[in-house]
PDB file of N, CA and C in Angstrom:
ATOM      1  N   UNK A  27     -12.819  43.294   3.559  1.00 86.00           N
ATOM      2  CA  UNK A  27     -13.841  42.279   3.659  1.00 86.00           C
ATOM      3  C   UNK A  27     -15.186  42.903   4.028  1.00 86.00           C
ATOM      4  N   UNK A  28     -15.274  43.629   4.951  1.00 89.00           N
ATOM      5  CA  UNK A  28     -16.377  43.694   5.771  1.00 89.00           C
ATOM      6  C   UNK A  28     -16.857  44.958   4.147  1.00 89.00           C
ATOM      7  N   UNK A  29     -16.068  46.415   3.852  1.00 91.00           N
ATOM      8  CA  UNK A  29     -16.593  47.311   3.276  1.00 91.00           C
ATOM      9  C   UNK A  29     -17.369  46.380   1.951  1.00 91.00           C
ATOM     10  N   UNK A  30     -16.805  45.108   1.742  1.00 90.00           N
ATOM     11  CA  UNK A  30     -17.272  44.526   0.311  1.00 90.00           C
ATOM     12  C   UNK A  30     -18.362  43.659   0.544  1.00 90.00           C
ATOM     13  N   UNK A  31     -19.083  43.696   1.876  1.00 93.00           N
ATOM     14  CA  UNK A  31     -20.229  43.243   2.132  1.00 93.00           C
ATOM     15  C   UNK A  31     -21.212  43.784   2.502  1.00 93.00           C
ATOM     16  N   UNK A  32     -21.040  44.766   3.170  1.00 93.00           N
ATOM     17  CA  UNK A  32     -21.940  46.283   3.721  1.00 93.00           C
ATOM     18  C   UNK A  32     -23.045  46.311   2.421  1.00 93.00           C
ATOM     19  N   UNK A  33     -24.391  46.034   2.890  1.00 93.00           N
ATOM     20  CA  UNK A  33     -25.350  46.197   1.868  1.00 93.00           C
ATOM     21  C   UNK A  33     -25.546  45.156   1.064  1.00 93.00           C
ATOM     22  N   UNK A  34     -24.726  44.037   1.248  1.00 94.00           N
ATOM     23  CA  UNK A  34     -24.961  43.153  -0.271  1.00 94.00           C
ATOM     24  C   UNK A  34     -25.804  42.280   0.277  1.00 94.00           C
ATOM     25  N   UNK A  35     -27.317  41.698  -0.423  1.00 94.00           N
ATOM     26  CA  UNK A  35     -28.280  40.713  -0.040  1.00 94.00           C
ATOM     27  C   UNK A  35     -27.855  39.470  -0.736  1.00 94.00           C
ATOM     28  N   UNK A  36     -26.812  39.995  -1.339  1.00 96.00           N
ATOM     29  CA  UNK A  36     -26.300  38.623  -2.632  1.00 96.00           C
ATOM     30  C   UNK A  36     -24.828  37.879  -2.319  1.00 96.00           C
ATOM     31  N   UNK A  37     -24.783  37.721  -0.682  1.00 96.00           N
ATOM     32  CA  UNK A  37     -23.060  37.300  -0.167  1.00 96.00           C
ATOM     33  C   UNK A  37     -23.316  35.642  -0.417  1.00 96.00           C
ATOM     34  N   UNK A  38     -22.198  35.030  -0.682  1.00 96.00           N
ATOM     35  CA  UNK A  38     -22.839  33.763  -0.279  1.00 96.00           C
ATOM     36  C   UNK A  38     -22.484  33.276   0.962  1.00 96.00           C
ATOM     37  N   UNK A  39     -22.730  31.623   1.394  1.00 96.00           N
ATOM     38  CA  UNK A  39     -22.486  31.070   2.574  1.00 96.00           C
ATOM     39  C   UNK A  39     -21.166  31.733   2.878  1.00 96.00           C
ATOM     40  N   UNK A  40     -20.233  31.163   2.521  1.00 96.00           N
ATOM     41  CA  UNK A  40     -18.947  31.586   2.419  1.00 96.00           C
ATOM     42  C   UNK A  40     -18.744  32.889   2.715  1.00 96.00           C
ATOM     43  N   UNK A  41     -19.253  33.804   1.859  1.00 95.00           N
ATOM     44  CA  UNK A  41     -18.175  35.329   2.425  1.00 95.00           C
ATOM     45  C   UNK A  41     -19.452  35.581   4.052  1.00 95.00           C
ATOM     46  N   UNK A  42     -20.427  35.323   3.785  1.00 95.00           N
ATOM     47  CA  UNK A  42     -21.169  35.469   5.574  1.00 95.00           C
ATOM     48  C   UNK A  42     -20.281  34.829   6.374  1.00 95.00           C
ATOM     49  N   UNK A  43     -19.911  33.819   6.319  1.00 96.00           N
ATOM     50  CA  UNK A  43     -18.950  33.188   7.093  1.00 96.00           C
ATOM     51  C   UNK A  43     -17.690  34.321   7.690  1.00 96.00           C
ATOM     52  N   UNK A  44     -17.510  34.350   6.754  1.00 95.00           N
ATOM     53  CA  UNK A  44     -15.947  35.180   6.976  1.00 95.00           C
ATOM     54  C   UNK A  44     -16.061  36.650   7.445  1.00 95.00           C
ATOM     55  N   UNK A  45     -17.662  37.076   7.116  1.00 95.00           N
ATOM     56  CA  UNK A  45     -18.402  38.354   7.644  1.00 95.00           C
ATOM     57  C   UNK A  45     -18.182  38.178   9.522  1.00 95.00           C
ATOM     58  N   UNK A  46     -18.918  36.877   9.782  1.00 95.00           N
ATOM     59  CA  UNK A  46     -18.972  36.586  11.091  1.00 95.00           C
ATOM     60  C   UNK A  46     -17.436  36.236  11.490  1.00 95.00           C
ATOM     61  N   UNK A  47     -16.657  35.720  10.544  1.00 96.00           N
ATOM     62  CA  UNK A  47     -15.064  35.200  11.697  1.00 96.00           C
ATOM     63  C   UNK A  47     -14.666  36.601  11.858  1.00 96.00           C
ATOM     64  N   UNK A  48     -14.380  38.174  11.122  1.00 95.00           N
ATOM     65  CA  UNK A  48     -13.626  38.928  10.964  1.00 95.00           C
ATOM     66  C   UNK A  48     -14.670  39.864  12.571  1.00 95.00           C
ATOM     67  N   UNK A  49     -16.259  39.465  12.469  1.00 94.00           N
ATOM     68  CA  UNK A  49     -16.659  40.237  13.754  1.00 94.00           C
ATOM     69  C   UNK A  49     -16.348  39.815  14.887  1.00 94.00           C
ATOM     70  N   UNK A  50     -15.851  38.316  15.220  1.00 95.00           N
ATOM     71  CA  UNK A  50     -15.877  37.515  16.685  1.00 95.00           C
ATOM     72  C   UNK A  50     -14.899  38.085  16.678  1.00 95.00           C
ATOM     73  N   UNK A  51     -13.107  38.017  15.364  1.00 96.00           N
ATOM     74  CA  UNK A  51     -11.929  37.742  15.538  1.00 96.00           C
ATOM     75  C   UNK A  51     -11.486  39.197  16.289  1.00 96.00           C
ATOM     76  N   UNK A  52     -12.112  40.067  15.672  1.00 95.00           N
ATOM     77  CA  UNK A  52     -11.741  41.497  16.113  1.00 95.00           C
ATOM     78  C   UNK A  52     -12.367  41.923  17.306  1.00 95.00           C
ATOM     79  N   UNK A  53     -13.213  41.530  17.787  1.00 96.00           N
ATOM     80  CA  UNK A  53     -13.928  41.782  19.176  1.00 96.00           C
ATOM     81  C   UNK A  53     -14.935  42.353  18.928  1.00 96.00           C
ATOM     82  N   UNK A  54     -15.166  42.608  17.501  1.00 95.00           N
ATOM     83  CA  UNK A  54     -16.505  43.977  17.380  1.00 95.00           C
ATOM     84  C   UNK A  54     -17.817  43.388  17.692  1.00 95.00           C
ATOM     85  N   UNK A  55     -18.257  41.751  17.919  1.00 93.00           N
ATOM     86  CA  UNK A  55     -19.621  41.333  18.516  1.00 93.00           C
ATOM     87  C   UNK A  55     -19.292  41.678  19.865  1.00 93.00           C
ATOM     88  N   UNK A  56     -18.538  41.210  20.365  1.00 95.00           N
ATOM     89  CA  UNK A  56     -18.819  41.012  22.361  1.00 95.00           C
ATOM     90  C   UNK A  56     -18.791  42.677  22.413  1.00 95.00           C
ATOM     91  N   UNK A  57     -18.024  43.948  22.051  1.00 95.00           N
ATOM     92  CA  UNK A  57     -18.369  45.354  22.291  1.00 95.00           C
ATOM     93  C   UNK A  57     -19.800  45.734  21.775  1.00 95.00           C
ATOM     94  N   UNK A  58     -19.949  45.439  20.947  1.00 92.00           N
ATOM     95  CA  UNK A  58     -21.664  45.192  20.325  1.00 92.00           C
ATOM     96  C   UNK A  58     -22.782  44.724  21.462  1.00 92.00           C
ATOM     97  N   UNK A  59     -22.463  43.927  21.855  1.00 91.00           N
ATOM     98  CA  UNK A  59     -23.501  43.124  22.806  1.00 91.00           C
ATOM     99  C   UNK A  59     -23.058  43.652  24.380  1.00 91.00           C
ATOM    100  N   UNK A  60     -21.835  43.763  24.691  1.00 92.00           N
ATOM    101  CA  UNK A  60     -22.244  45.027  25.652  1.00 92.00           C
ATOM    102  C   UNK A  60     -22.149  46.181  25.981  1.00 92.00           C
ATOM    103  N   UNK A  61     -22.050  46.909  24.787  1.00 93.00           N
ATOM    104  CA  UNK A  61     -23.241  48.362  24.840  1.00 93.00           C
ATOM    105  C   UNK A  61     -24.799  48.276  24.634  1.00 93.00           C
ATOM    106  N   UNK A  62     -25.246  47.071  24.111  1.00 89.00           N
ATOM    107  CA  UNK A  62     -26.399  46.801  23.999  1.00 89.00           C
ATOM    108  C   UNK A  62     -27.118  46.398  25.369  1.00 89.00           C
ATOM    109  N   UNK A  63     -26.539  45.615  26.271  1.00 89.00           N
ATOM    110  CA  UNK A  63     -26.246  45.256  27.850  1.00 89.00           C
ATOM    111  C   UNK A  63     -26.418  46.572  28.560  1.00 89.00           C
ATOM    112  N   UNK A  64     -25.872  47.276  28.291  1.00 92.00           N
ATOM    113  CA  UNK A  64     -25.543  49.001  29.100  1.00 92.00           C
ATOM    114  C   UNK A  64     -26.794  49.462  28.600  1.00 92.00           C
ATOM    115  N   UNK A  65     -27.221  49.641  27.300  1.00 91.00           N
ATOM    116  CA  UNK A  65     -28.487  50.275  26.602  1.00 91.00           C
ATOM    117  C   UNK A  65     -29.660  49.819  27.939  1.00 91.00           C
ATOM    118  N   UNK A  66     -29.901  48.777  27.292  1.00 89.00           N
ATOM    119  CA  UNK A  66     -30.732  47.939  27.902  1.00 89.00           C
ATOM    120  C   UNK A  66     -31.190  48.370  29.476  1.00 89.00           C
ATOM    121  N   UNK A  67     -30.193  48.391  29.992  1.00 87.00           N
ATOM    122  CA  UNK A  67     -29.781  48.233  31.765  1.00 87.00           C
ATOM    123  C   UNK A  67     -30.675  49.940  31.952  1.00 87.00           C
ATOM    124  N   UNK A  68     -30.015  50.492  31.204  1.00 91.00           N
ATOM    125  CA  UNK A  68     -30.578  52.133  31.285  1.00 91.00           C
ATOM    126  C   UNK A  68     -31.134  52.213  30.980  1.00 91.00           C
ATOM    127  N   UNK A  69     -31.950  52.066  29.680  1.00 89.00           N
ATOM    128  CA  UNK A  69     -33.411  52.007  29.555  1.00 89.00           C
ATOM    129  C   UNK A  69     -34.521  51.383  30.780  1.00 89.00           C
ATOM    130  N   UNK A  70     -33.627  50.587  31.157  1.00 86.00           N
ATOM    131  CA  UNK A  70     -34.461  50.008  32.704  1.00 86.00           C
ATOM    132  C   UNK A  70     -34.812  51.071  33.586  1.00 86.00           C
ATOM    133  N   UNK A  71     -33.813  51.862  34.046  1.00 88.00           N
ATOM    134  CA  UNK A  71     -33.509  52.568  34.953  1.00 88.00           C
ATOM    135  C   UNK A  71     -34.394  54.092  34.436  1.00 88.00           C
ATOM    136  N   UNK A  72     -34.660  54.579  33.351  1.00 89.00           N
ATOM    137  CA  UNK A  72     -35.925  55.407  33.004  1.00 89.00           C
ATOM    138  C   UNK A  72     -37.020  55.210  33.160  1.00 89.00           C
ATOM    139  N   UNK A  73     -37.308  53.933  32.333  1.00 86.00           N
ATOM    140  CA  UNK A  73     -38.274  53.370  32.416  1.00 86.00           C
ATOM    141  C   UNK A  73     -39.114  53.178  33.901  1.00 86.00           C
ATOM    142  N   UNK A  74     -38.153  53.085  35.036  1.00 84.00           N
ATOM    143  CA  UNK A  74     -38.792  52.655  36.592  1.00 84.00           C
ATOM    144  C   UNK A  74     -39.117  53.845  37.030  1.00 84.00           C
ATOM    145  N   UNK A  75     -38.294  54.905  36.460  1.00 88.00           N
ATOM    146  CA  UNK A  75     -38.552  56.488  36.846  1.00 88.00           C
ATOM    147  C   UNK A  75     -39.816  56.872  36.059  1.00 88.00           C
ATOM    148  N   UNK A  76     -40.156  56.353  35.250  1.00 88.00           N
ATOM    149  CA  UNK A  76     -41.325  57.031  34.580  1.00 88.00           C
ATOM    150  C   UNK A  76     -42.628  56.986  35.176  1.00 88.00           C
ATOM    151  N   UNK A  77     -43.705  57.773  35.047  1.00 88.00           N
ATOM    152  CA  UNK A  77     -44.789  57.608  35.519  1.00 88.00           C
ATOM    153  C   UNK A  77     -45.956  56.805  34.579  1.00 88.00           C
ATOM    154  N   UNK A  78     -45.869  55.376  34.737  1.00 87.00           N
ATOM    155  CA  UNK A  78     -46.840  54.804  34.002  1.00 87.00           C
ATOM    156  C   UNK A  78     -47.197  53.756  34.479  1.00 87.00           C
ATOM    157  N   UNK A  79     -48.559  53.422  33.910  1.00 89.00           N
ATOM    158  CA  UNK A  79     -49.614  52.247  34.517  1.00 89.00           C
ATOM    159  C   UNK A  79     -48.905  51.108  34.763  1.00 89.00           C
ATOM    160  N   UNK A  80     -48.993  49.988  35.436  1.00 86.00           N
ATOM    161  CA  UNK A  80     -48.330  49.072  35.447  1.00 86.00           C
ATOM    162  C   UNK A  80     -48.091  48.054  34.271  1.00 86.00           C
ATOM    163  N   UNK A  81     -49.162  48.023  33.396  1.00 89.00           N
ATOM    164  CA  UNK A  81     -49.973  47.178  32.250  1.00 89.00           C
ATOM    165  C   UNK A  81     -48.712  47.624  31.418  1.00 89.00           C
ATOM    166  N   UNK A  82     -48.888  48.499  30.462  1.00 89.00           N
ATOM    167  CA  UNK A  82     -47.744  49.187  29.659  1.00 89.00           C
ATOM    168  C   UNK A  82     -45.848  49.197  30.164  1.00 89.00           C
ATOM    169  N   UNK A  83     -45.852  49.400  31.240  1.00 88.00           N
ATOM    170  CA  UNK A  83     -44.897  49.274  31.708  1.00 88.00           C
ATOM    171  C   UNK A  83     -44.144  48.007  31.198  1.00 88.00           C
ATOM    172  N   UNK A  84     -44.880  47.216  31.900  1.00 89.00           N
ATOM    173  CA  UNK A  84     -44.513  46.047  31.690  1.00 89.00           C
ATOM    174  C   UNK A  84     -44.389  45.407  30.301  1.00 89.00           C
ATOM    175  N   UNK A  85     -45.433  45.807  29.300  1.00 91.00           N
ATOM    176  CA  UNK A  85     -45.143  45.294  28.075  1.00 91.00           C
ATOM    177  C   UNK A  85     -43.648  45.953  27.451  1.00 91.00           C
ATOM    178  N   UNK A  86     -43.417  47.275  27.794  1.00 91.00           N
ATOM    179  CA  UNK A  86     -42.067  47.902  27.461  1.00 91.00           C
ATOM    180  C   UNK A  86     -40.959  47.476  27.823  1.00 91.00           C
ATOM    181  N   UNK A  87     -40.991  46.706  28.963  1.00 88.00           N
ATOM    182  CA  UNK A  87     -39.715  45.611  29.437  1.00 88.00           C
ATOM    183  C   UNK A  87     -39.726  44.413  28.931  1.00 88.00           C
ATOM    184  N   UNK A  88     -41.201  43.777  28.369  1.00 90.00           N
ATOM    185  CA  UNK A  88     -41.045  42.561  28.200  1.00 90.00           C
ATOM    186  C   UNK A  88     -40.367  42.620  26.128  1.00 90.00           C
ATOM    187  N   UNK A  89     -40.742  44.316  25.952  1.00 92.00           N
ATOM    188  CA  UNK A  89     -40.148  44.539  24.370  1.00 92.00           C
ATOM    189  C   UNK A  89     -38.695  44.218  24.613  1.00 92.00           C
ATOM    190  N   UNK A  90     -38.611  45.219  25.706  1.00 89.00           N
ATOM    191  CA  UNK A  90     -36.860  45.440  25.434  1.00 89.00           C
ATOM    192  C   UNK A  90     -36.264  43.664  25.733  1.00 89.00           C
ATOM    193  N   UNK A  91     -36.705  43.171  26.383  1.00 87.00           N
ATOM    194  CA  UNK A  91     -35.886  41.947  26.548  1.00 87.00           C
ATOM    195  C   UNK A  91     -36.185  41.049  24.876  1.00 87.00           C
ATOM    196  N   UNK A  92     -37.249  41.286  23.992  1.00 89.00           N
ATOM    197  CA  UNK A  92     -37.720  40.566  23.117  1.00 89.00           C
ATOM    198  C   UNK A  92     -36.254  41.254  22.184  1.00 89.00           C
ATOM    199  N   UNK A  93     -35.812  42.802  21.994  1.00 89.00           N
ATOM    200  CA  UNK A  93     -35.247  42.664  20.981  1.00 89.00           C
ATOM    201  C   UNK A  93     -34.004  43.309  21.235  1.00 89.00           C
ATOM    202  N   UNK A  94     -33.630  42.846  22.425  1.00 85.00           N
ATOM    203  CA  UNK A  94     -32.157  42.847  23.351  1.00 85.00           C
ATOM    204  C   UNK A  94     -31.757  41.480  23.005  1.00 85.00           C
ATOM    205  N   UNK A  95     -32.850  40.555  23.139  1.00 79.00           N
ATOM    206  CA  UNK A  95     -32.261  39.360  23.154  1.00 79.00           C
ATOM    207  C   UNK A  95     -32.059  38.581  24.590  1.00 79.00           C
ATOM    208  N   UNK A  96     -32.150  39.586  25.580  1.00 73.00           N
ATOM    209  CA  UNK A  96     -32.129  39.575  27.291  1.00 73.00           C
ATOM    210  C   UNK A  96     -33.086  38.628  27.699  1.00 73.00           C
ATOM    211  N   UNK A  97     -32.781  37.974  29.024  1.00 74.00           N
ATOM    212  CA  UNK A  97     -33.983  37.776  30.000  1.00 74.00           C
ATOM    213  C   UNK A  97     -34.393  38.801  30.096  1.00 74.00           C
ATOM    214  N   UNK A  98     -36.355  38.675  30.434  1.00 69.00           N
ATOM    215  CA  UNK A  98     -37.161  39.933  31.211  1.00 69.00           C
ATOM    216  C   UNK A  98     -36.816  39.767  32.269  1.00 69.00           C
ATOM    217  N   UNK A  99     -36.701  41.415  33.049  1.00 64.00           N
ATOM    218  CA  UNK A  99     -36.448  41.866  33.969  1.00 64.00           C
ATOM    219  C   UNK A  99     -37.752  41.302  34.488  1.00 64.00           C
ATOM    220  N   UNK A 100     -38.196  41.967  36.012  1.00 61.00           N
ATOM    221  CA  UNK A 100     -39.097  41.216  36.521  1.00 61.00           C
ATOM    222  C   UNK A 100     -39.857  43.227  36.672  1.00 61.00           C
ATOM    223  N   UNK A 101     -40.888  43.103  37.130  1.00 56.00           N
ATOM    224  CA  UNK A 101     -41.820  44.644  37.061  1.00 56.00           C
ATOM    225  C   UNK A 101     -41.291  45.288  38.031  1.00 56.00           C
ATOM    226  N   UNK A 102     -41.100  46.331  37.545  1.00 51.00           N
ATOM    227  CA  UNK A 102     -40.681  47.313  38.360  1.00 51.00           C
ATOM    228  C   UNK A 102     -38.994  47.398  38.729  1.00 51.00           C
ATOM    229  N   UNK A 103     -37.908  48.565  39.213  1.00 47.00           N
ATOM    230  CA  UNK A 103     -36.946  49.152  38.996  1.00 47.00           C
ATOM    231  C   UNK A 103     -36.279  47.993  40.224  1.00 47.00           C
ATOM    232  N   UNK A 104     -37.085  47.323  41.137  1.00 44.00           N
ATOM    233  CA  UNK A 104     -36.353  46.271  41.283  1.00 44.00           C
ATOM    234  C   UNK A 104     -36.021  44.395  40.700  1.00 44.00           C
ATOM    235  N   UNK A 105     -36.626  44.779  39.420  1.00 47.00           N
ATOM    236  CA  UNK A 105     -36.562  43.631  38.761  1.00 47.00           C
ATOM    237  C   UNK A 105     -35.053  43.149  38.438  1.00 47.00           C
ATOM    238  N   UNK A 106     -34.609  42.110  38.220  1.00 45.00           N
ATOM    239  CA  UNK A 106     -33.087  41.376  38.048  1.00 45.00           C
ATOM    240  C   UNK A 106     -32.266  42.120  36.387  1.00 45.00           C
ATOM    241  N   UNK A 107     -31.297  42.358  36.549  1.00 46.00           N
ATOM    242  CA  UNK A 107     -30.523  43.494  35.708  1.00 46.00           C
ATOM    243  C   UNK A 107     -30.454  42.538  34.161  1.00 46.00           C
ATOM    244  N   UNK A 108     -30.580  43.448  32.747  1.00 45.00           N
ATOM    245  CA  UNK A 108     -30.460  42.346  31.835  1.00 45.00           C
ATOM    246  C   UNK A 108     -29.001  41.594  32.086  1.00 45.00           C
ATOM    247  N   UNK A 109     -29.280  40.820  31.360  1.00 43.00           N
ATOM    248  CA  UNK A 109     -27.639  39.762  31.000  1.00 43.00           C
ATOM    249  C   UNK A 109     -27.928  39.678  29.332  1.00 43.00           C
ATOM    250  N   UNK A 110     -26.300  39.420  28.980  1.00 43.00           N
ATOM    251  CA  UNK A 110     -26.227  39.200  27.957  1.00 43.00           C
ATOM    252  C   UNK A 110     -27.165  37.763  27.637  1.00 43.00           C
ATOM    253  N   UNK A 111     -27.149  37.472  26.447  1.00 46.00           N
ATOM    254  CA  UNK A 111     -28.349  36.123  26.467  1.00 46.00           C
ATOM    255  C   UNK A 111     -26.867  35.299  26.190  1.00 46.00           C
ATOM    256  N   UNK A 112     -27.327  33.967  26.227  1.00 45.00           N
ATOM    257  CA  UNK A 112     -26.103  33.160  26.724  1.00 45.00           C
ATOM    258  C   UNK A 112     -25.558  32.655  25.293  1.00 45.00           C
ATOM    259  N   UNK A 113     -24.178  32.175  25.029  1.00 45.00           N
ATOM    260  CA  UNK A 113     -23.487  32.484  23.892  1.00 45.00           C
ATOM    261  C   UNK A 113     -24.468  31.280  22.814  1.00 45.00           C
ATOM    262  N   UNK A 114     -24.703  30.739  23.197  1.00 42.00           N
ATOM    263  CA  UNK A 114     -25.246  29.387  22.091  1.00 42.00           C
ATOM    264  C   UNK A 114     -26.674  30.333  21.543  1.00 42.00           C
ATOM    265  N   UNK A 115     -27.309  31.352  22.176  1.00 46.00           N
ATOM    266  CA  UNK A 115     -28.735  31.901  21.575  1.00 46.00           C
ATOM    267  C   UNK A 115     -27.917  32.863  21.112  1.00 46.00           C
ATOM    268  N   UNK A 116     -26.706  33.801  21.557  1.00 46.00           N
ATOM    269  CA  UNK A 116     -26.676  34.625  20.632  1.00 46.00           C
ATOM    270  C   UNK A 116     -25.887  34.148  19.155  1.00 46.00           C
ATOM    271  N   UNK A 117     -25.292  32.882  19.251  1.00 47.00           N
ATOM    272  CA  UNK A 117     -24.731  32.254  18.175  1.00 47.00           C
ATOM    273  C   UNK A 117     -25.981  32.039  17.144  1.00 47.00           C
ATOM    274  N   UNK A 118     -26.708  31.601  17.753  1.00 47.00           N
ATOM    275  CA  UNK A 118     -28.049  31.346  17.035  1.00 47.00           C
ATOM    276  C   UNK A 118     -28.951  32.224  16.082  1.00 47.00           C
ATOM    277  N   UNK A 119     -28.534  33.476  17.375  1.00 48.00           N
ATOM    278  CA  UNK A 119     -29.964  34.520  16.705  1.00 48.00           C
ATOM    279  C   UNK A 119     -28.707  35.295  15.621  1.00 48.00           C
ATOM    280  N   UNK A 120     -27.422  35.314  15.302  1.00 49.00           N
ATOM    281  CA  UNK A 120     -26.571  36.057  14.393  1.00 49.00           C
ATOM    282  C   UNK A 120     -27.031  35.254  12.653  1.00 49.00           C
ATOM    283  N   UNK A 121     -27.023  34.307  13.294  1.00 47.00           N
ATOM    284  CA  UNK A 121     -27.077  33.115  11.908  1.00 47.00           C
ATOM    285  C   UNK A 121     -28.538  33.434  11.145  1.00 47.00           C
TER     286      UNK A 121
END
């Protein structure tokens, strides 16, 4: 299923469908979303180590949460840890 969709812009409703049951059914989204969680979290944790203006800083956390999908952390290395985004947005943002 999945090798006969890899690349195709031409699936219809239907085989996307079955694209998405074969990723939930097998577990390969929730391992997906948290190594992306772990990414995220550590990129935090450089990022607070780095030496930069506050201005920039901050736009670089407010990226990573834009295309994590995460809440923004709050400024600086004690800001609140990402979370996965909650299942109804990530249902949302797959579709």
């Amino acid at each position: 299923m999945l090798e006969h969709a890899v690349g195709r812009a031409d699936l219809t409703p239907r085989e996307l469908a079955d694209v998405r049951d074969v990723l939930e059914t097998t577990g390969a989204r929730d391992l997906v979303e948290t190594k992306i969680g772990r990414l995220a979290r550590q990129s935090l944790r450089h990022l607070a180590e780095a030496t930069l203006e506050p201005g920039p800083a901050d736009r670089l956390r407010a990226l990573l949460s834009e295309i994590t999908g995460t809440p923004r952390p709050g400024p600086g290395p004690d800001g609140p840890p990402l979370a996965t985004a909650p299942a109804a947005a990530r249902s949302e943002a797959a579709r």
